Short mmCIF file of C-alpha atoms in Angstrom, two decimals:
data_model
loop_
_atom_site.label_atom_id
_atom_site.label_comp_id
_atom_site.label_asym_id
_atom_site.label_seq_id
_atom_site.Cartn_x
_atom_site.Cartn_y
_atom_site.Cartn_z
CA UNK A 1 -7.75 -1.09 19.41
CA UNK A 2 -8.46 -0.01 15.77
CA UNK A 3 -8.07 -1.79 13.11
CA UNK A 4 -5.42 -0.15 10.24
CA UNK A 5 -4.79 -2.04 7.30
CA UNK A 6 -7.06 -3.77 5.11
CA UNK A 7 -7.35 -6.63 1.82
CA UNK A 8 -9.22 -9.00 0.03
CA UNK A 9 -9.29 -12.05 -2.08
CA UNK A 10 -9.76 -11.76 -5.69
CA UNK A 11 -12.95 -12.58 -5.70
CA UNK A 12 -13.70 -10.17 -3.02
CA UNK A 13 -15.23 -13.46 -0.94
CA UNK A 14 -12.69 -12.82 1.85
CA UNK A 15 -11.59 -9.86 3.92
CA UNK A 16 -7.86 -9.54 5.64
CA UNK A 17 -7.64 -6.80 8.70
CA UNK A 18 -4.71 -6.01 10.78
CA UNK A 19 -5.07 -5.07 14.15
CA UNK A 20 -1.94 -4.55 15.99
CA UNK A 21 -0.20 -8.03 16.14
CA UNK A 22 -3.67 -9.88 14.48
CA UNK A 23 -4.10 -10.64 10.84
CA UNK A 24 -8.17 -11.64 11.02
CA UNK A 25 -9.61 -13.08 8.26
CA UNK A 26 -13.26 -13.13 7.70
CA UNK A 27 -15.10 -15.51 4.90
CA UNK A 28 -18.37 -13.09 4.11
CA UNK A 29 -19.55 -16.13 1.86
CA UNK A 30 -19.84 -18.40 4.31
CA UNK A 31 -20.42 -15.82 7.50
CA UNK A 32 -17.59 -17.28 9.38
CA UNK A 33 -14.25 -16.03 10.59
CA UNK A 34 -11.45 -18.20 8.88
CA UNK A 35 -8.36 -17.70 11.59
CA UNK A 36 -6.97 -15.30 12.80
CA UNK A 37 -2.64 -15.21 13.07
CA UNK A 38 -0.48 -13.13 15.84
CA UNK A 39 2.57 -11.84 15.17
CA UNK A 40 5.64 -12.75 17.67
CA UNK A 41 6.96 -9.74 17.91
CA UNK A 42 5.37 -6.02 16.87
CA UNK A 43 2.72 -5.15 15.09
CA UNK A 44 2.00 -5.82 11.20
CA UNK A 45 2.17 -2.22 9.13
CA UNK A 46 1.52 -3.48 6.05
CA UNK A 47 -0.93 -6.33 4.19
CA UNK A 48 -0.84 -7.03 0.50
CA UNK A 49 -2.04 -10.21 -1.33
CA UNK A 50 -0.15 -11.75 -3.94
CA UNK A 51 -0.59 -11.15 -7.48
CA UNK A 52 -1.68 -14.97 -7.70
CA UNK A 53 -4.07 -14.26 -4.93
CA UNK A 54 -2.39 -17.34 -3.49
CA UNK A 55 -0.60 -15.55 -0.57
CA UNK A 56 -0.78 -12.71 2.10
CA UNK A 57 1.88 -11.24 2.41
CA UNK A 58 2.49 -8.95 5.55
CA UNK A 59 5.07 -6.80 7.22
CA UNK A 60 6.21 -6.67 11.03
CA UNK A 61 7.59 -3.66 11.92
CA UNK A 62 9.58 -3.74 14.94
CA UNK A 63 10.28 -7.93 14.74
CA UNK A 64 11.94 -6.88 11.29
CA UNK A 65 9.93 -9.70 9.79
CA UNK A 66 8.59 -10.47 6.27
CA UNK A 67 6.12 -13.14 5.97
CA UNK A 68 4.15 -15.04 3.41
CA UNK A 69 0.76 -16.64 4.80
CA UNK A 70 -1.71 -18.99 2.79
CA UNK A 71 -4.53 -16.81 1.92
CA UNK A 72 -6.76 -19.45 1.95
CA UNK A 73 -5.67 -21.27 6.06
CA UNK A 74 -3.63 -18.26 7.34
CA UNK A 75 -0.85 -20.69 8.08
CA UNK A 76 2.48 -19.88 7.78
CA UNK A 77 4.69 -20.19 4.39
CA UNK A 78 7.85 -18.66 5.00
CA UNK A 79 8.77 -15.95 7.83
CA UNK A 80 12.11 -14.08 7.19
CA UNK A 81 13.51 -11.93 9.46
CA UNK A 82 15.34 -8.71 7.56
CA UNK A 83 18.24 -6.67 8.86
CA UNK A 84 16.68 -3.11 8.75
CA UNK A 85 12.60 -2.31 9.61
CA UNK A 86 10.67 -3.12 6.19
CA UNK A 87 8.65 -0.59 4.32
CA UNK A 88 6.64 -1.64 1.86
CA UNK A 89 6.72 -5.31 -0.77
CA UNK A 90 5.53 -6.87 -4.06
CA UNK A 91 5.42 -9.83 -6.30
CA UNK A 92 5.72 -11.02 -9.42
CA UNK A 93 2.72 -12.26 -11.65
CA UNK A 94 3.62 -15.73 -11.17
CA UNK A 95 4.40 -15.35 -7.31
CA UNK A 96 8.17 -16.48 -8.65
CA UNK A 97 9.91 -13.25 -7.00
CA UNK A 98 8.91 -11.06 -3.88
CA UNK A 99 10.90 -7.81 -3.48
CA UNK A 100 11.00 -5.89 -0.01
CA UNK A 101 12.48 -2.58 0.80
CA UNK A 102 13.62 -1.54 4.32
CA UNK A 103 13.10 2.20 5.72
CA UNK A 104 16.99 2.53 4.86
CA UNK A 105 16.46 2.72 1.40
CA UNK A 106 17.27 -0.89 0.38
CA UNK A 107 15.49 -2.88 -1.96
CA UNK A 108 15.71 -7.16 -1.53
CA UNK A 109 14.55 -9.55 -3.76
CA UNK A 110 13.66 -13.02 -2.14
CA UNK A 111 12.44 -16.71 -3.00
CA UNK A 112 7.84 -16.45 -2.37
CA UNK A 113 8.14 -19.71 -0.04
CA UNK A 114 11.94 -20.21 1.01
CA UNK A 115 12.14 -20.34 4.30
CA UNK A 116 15.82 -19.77 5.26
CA UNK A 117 16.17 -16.51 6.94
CA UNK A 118 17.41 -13.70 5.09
CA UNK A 119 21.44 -12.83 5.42
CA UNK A 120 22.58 -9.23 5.65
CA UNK A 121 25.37 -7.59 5.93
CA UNK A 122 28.07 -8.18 8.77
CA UNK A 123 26.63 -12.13 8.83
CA UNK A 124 28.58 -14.53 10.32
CA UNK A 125 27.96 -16.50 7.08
CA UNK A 126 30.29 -16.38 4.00
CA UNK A 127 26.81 -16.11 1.48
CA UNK A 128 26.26 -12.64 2.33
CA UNK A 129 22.50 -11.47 0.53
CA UNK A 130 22.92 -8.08 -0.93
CA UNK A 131 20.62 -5.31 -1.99
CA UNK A 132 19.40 -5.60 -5.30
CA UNK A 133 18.35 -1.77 -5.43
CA UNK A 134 19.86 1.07 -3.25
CA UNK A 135 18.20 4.94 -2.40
CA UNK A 136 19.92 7.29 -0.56
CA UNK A 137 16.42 8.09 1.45
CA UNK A 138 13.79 5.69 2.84
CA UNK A 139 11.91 3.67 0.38
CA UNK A 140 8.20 4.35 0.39
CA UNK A 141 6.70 1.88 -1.81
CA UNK A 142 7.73 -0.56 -4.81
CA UNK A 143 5.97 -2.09 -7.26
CA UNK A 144 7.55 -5.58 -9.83
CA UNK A 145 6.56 -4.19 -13.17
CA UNK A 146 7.43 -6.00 -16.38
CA UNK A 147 7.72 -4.96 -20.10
CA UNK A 148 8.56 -7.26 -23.12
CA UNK A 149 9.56 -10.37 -21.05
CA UNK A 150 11.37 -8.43 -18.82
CA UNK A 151 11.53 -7.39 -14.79
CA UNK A 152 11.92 -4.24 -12.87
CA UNK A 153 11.45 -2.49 -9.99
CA UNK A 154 9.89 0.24 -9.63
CA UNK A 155 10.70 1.63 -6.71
CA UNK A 156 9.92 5.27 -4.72
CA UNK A 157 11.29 7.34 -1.93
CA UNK A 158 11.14 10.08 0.86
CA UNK A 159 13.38 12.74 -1.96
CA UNK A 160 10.34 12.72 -4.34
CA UNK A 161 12.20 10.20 -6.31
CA UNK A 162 10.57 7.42 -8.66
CA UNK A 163 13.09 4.93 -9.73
CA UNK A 164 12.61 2.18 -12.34
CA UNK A 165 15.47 -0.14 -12.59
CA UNK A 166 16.35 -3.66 -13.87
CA UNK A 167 15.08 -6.71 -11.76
CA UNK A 168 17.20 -8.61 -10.38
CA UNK A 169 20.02 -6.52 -11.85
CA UNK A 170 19.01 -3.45 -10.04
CA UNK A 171 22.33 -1.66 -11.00
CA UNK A 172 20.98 -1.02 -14.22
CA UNK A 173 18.75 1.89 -13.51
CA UNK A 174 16.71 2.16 -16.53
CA UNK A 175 15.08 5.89 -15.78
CA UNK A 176 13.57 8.67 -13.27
CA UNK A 177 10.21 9.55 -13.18
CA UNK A 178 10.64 13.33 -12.11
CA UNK A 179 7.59 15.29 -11.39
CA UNK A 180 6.84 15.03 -7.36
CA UNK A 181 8.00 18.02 -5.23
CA UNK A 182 6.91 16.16 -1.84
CA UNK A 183 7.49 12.54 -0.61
CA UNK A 184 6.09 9.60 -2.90
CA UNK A 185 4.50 7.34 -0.48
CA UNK A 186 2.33 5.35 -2.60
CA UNK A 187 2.64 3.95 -6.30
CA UNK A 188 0.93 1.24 -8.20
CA UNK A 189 0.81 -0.35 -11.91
CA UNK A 190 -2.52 -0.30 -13.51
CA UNK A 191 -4.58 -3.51 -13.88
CA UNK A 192 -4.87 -4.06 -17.77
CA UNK A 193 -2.10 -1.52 -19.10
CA UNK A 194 0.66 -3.03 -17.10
CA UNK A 195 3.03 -0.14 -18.67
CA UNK A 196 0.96 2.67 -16.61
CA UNK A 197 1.99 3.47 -13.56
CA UNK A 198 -0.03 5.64 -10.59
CA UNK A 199 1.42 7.40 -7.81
CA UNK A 200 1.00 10.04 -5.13
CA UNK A 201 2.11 11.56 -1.98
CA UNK A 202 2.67 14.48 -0.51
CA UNK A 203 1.76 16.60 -3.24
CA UNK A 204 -1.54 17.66 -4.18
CA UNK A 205 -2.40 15.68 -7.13
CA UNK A 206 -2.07 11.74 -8.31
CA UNK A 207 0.10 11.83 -10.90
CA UNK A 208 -0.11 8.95 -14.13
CA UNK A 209 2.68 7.34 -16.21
CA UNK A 210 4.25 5.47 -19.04
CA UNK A 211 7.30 4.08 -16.58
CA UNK A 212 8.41 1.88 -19.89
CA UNK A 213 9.02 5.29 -21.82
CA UNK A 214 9.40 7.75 -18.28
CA UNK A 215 6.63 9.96 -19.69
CA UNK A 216 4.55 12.15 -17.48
CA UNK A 217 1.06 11.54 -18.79
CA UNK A 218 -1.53 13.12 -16.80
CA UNK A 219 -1.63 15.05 -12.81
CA UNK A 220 -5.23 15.41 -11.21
CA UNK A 221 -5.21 18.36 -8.93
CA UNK A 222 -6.91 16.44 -5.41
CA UNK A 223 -7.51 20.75 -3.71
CA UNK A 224 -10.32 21.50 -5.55
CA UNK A 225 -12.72 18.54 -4.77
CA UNK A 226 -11.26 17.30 -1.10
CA UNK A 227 -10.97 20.65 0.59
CA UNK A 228 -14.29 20.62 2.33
CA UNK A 229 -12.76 17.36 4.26
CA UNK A 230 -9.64 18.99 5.17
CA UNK A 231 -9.64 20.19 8.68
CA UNK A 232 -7.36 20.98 11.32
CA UNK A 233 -5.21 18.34 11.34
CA UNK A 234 -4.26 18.96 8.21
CA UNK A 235 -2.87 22.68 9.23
CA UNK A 236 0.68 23.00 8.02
CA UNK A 237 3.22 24.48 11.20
CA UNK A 238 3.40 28.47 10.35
CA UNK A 239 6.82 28.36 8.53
CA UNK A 240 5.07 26.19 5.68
CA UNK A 241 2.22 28.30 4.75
CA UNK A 242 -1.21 28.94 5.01
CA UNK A 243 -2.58 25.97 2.52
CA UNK A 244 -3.49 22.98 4.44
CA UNK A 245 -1.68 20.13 3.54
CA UNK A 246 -2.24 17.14 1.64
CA UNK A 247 -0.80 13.89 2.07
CA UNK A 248 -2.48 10.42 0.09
CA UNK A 249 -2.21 7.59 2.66
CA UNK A 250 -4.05 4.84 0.51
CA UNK A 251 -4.36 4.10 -3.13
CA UNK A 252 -6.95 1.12 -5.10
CA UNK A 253 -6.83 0.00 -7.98
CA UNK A 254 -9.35 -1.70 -9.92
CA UNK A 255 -9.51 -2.00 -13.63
CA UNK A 256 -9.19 1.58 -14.86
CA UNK A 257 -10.38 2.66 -11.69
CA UNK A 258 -7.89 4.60 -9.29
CA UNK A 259 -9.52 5.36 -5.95
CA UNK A 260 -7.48 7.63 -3.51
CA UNK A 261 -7.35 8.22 0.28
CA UNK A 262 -6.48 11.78 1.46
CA UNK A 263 -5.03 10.83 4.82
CA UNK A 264 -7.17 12.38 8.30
CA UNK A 265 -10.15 12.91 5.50
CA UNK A 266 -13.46 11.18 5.88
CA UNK A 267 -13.87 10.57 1.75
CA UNK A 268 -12.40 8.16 -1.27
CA UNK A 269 -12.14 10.16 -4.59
CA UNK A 270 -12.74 7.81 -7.61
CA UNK A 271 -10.93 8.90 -10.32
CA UNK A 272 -10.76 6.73 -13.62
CA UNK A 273 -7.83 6.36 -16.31
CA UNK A 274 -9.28 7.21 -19.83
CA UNK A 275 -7.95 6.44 -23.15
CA UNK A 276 -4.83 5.71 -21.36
CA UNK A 277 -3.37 8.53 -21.01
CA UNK A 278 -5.56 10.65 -18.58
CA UNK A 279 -7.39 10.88 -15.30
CA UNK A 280 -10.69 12.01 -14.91
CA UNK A 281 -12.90 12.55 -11.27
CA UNK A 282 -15.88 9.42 -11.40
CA UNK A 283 -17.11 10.64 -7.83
CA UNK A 284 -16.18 11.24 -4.00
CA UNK A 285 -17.58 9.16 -1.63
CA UNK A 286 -18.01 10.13 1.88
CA UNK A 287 -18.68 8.97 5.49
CA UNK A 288 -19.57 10.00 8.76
CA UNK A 289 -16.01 8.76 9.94
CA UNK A 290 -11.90 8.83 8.72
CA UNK A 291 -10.95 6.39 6.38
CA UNK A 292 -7.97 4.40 7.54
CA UNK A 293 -7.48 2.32 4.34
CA UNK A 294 -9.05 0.79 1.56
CA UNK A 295 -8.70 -2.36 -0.69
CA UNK A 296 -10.49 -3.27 -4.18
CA UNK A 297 -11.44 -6.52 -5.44
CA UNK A 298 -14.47 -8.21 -8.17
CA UNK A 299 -16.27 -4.96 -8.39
CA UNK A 300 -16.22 -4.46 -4.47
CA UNK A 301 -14.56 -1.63 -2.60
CA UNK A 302 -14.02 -2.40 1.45
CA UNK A 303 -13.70 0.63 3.29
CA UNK A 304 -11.37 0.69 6.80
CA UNK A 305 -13.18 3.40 8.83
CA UNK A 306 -11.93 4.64 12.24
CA UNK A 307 -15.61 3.57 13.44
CA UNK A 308 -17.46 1.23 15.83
CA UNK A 309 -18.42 -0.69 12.52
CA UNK A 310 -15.08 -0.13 11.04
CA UNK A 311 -15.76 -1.96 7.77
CA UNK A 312 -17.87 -1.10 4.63
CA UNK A 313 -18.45 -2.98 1.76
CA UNK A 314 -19.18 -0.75 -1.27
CA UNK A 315 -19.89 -1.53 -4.94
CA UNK A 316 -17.36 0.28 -7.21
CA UNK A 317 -19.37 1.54 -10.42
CA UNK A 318 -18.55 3.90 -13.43
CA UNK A 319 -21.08 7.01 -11.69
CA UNK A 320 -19.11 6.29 -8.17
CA UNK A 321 -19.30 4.48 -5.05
CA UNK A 322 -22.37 3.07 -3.84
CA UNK A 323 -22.61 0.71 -0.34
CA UNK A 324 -23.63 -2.71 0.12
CA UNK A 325 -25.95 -2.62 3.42
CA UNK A 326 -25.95 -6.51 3.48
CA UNK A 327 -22.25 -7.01 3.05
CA UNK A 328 -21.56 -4.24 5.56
CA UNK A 329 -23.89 -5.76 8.37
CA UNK A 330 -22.31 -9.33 7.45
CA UNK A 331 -18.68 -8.03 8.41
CA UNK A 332 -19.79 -6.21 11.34
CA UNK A 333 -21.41 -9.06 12.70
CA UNK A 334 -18.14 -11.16 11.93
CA UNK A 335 -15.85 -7.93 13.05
CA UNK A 336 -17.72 -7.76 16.45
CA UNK A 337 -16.50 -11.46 17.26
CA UNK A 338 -13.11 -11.55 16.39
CA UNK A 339 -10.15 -11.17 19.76
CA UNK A 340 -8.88 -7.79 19.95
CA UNK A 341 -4.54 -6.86 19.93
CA UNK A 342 -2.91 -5.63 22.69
CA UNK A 343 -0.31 -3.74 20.85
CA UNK A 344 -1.42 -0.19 20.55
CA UNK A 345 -0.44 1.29 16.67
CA UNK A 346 0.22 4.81 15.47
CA UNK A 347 -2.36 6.14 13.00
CA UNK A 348 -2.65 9.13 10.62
CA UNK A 349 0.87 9.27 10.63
CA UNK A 350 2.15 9.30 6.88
CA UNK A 351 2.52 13.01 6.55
CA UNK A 352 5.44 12.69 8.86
CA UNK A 353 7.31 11.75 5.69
CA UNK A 354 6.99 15.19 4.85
CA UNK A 355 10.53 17.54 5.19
CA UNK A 356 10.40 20.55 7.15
CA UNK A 357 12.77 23.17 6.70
CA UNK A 358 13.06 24.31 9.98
CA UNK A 359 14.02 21.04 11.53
#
């Protein structure tokens, strides 16, 4: 079993990994494993800690389920079963609001710690729970932005689409942000300049922008400096070209710091937002293995590796990426005692997103 997604506390103290129908978490502070909690169903696809730092929040795929764990026991909050497979989630600043979208192209917004099950559509119940935001394509990622004492959601798709629109009134669509030619599968507000927005996908570069205003600001062209780790698997099929292609599985941020996983690539490019309206290359740090995921947290970057020591501790600086040998050997000695899942989960597999003509 490999692990295959990856968080942390705030203060970097704790480290969440998902493997198959586990959520382990590990206390490097104290050199102890915390708990570990097992999904009923499937397998969780997707880990993200609150904005509070308060609670995990976590997605089973095939069990439909969205739950809400205390960070700090890995008990349960609330557990809320949705009506379509969920994609990808958020919350607000206050941990007030958390919004999930489904792989139909629905967006939800929910109550942190309720814990009456979602309704959907076709429910036997009279207080049917809409949508608050609708695409006409899977929904990738979303992000709960706010401007001048107000909410939205930011939300992206499979059509290249970036779509910020009011929250909860998510009829309202306030603007596009056009500029991706390939799938959007990750986006994410900036730490500190809340009006900035990152994203990336299938194209080749990480694109940067005002999403209060819709303006493009900056693109950082990811060919030139991760070709050497491109390989193989990253061979487009013969009616697509002769380029290999580029898909970003994993995006960190920290402060002005962006850091960006080329999917199937054993490397994490730094890149760094200056003056606010630009992105600049800090370094690329490499490893003897693929990177599966990362997370960043107090000035500490944890690398997921597809490894027998599958997690790396790294200190995030402005000249680049450097590791921590003691904080790696800590979470390999707690990694090496935690139960292993059963459940057996797909990898590498985000450039699937990606439309091809001939099919």
């Amino acid at each position: 079993m490999v692990y295959h997604e990856i968080e942390a506390s705030k203060d970097a103290s704790k480290v969440y990994l998902a493997e198959g129908e586990y959520i382990h978490c590990v206390d490097i502070s104290t050199e102890k494993v915390v708990a570990s909690y097992k999904a009923e169903n499937s397998y969780f696809h997707r880990l993200r800690l609150s904005r509070s730092g308060k609670y995990l929040l976590a997605l089973e795929n095939a069990g439909k389920e969205v739950h809400v764990i205390d960070a700090e026991t890995m008990e349960t909050v609330s557990k809320r079963v949705m009506g379509k497979r969920p994609s990808s989630l958020d919350s607000a600043s206050d941990d007030s609001a958390l919004i999930v979208s489904d792989k139909f192209g629905d967006v939800y917004g929910l109550d942190m710690t309720s814990t009456e099950e979602l309704l959907v559509e076709n429910s036997p119940n009279e207080h049917k729970v809409g949508p608050v935001v609708g695409h006409v394509s899977m929904v990738t990622d979303v992000a709960l932005g706010e401007h001048e004492g107000r909410r939205y959601v930011i939300s992206a798709d499979r059509d290249e689409h970036i779509r910020v629109s009011r929250y909860p009134q998510g009829f309202v669509v306030e603007r596009w942000l056009f500029g991706h030619k390939e799938f959007v599968s990750r986006i994410s507000t900036v730490p500190g300049l809340p009006e900035l927005l990152v994203s990336a996908g299938g194209d080749d570069f990480v694109a940067l922008w005002n999403w209060t205003t819709g303006e493009a600001l900056a693109k950082y062209d990811l060919r030139g400096i991760i070709s050497e780790y491109l390989t193989e698997e990253h061979k487009p099929l013969k009616a697509q070209g002769n380029l290999p292609e580029i898909t970003v599985s994993s995006l960190a941020l920290y402060g002005d710091f962006v850091l960006v996983v080329v999917e199937s690539t054993k490397a994490i490019v730094q890149l760094r937002v200056v003056d606010g309206n630009a992105l600049d290359l800090v370094s690329v740090k490499s490893f003897d293995s693929i990177v599966v995921d990362l997370c960043a947290a107090a000035d500490k970057v944890y690398a997921l590796l597809d490894d027998s020591e599958p997690v790396r501790a790294l200190e995030i600086t402005d000249t680049g990426l450097s590791e921590v040998p003691e904080a790696s050997a800590k979470l390999a000695t707690l990694v090496a005692s935690l139960p292993h899942g059963s459940t057996e989960v797909p990898l590498f597999h985000v450039k699937q997103l990606r439309k091809r003509g001939e099919f």
